[in-house]
Short mmCIF file of C-alpha atoms in Angstrom, two decimals:
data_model
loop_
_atom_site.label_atom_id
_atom_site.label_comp_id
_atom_site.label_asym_id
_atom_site.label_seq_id
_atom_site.Cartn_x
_atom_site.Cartn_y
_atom_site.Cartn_z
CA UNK A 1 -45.75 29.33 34.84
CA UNK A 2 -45.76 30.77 31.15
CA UNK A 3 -42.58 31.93 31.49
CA UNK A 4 -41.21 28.64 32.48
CA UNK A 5 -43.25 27.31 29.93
CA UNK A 6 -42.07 29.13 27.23
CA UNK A 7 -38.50 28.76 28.32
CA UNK A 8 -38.86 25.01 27.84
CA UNK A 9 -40.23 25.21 24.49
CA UNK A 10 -37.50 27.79 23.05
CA UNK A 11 -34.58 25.24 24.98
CA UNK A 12 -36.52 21.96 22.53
CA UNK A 13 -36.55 24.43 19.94
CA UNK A 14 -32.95 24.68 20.33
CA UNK A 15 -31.80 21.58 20.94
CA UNK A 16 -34.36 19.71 18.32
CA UNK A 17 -32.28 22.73 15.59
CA UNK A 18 -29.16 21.43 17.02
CA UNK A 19 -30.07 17.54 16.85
CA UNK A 20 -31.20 18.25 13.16
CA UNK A 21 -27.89 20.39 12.15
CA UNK A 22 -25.85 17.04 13.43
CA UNK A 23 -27.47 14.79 11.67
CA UNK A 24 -27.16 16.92 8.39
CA UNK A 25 -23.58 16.98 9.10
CA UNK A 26 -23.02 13.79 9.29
CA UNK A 27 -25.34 12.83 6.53
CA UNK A 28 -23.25 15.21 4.23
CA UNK A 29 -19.90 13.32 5.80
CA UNK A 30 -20.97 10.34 4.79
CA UNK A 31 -22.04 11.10 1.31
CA UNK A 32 -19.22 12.93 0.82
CA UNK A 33 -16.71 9.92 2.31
CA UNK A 34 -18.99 7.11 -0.42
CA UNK A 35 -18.20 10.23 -3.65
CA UNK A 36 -14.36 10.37 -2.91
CA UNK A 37 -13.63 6.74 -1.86
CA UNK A 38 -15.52 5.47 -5.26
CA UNK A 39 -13.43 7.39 -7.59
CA UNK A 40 -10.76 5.00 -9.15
CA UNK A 41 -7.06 5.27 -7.35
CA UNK A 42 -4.48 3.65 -7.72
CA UNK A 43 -3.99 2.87 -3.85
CA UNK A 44 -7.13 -0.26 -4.48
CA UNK A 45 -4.07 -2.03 -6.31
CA UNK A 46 -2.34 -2.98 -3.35
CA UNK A 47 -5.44 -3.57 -1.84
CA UNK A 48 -7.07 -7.02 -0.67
CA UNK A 49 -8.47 -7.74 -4.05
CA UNK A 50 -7.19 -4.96 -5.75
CA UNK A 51 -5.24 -6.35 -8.68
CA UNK A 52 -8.59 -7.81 -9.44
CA UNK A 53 -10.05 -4.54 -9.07
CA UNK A 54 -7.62 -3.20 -11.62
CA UNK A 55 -8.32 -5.69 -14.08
CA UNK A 56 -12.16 -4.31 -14.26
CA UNK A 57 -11.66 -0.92 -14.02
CA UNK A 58 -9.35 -0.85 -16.97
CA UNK A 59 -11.43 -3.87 -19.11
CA UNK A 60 -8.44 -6.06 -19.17
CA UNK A 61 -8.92 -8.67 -22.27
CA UNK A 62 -7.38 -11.95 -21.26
CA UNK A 63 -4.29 -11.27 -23.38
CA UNK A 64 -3.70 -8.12 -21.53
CA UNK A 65 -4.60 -9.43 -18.30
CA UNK A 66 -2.41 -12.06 -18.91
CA UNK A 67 0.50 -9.96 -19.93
CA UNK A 68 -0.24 -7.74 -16.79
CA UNK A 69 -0.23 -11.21 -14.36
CA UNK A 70 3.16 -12.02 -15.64
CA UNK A 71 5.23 -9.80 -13.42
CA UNK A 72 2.53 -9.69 -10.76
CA UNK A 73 4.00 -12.06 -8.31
CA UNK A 74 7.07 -10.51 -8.19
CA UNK A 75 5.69 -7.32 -7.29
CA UNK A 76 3.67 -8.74 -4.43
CA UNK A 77 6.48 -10.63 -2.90
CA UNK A 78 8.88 -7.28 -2.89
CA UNK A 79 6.29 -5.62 -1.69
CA UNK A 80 5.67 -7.97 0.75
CA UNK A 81 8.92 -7.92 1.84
CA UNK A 82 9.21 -4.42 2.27
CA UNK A 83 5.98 -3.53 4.00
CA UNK A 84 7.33 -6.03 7.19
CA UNK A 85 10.58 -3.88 6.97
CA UNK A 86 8.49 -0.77 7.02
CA UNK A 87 6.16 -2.38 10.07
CA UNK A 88 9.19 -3.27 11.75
CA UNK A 89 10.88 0.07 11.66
CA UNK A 90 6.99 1.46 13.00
CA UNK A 91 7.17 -0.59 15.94
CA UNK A 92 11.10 0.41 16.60
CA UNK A 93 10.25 4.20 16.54
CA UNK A 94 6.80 3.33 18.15
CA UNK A 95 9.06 1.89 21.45
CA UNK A 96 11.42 4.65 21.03
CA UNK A 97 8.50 7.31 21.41
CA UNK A 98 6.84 5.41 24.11
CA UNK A 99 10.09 5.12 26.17
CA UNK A 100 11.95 8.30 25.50
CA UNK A 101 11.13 11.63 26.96
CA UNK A 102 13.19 13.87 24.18
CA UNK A 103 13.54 13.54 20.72
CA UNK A 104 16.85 11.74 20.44
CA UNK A 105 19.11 11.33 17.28
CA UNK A 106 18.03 7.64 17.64
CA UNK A 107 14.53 8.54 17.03
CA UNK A 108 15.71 10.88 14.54
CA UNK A 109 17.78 8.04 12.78
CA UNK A 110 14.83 6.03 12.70
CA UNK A 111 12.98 7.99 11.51
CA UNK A 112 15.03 8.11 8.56
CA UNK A 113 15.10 4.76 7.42
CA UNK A 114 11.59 4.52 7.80
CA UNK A 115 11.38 7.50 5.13
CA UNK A 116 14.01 5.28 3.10
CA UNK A 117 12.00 2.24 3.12
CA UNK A 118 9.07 4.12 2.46
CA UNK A 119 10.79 5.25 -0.76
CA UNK A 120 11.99 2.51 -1.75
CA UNK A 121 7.75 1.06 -1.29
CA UNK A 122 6.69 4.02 -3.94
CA UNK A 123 9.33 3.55 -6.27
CA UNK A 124 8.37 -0.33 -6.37
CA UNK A 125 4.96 0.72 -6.87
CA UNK A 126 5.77 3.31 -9.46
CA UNK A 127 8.34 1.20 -11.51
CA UNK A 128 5.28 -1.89 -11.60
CA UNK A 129 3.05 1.18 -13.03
CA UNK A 130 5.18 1.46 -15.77
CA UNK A 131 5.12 -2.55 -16.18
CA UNK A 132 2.17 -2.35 -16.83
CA UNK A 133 2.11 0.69 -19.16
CA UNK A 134 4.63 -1.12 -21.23
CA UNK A 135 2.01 -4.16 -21.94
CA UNK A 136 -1.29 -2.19 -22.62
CA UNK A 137 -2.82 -0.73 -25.24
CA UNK A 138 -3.12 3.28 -25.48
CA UNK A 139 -6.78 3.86 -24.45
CA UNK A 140 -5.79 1.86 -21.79
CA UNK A 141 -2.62 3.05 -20.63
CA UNK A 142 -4.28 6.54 -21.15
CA UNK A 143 -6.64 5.19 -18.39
CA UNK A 144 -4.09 3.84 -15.94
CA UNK A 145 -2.40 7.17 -16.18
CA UNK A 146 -5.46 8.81 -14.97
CA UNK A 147 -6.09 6.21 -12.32
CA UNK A 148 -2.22 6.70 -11.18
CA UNK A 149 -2.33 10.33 -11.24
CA UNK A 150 -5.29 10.99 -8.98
CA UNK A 151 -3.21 8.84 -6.14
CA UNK A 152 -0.02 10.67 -6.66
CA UNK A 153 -2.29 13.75 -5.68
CA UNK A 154 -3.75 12.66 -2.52
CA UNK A 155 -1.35 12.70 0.45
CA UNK A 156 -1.27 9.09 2.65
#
């Protein structure tokens, strides 16, 4: 009966260890996940809220903020406009992977112009960086290029 006993004790042992290494994992996971998600990136811009966000993180005066709003609309509709392109090219090659047992040069061909639309999204996004650039003062264009430079250098 001690042996048994002592078996049972070692296998809580074990599994209370275990239970306790998981829950440090995912305690470091999520502090980890809150430290890199709160650094500033460009990405929050096109984000719900996100030219909003911009405006605090770089201290916008209302001069500024107006001079920034100015071509704002125009950059949301194009956008706009080509994220449905982009969606719609998704759910073509999403129908062509779903229904085709070999990759075909139609799935390669789609896959192309969803790489050119793609594009054509981070140029829009690049040239309305540079909008902005144009109509802010150093320090804060200095700032922007810091924000914009720390999204260029995480993959999506």
């Amino acid at each position: 009966m001690s042996a048994s006993s002592n078996r049972k004790t070692k296998v809580w042992m074990i599994s209370g260890l275990i239970f306790g290494l998981i829950i440090l994992c995912v305690a470091v996971s999520s502090i980890t996940q809150k430290f890199l998600s709160g650094q500033a990136d460009w990405q929050q811009h096109d984000n719900a809220n996100g030219h909003q966000w911009l405006h605090e993180e770089l201290n916008l005066t209302a001069e500024e903020a107006a001079a920034v709003d100015e071509f704002e609309p125009e950059y949301r509709q194009q956008r706009a406009e080509l994220q449905a392109q982009f969606q719609t090219k998704v759910e073509q090659l999403r129908k062509e992977i779903t229904t085709s047992d070999e990759f075909s040069d139609r799935a390669k061909q789609m896959i192309h112009e969803l790489h050119i639309i793609h594009g054509k999204l981070q140029e829009l996004s690049i040239h309305h960086y540079y909008q902005m650039m144009h109509v802010l003062p150093a320090e804060k264009q200095a700032h922007l290029r810091d924000i914009a430079a720390k999204a260029l250098s995480v993959p999506q």
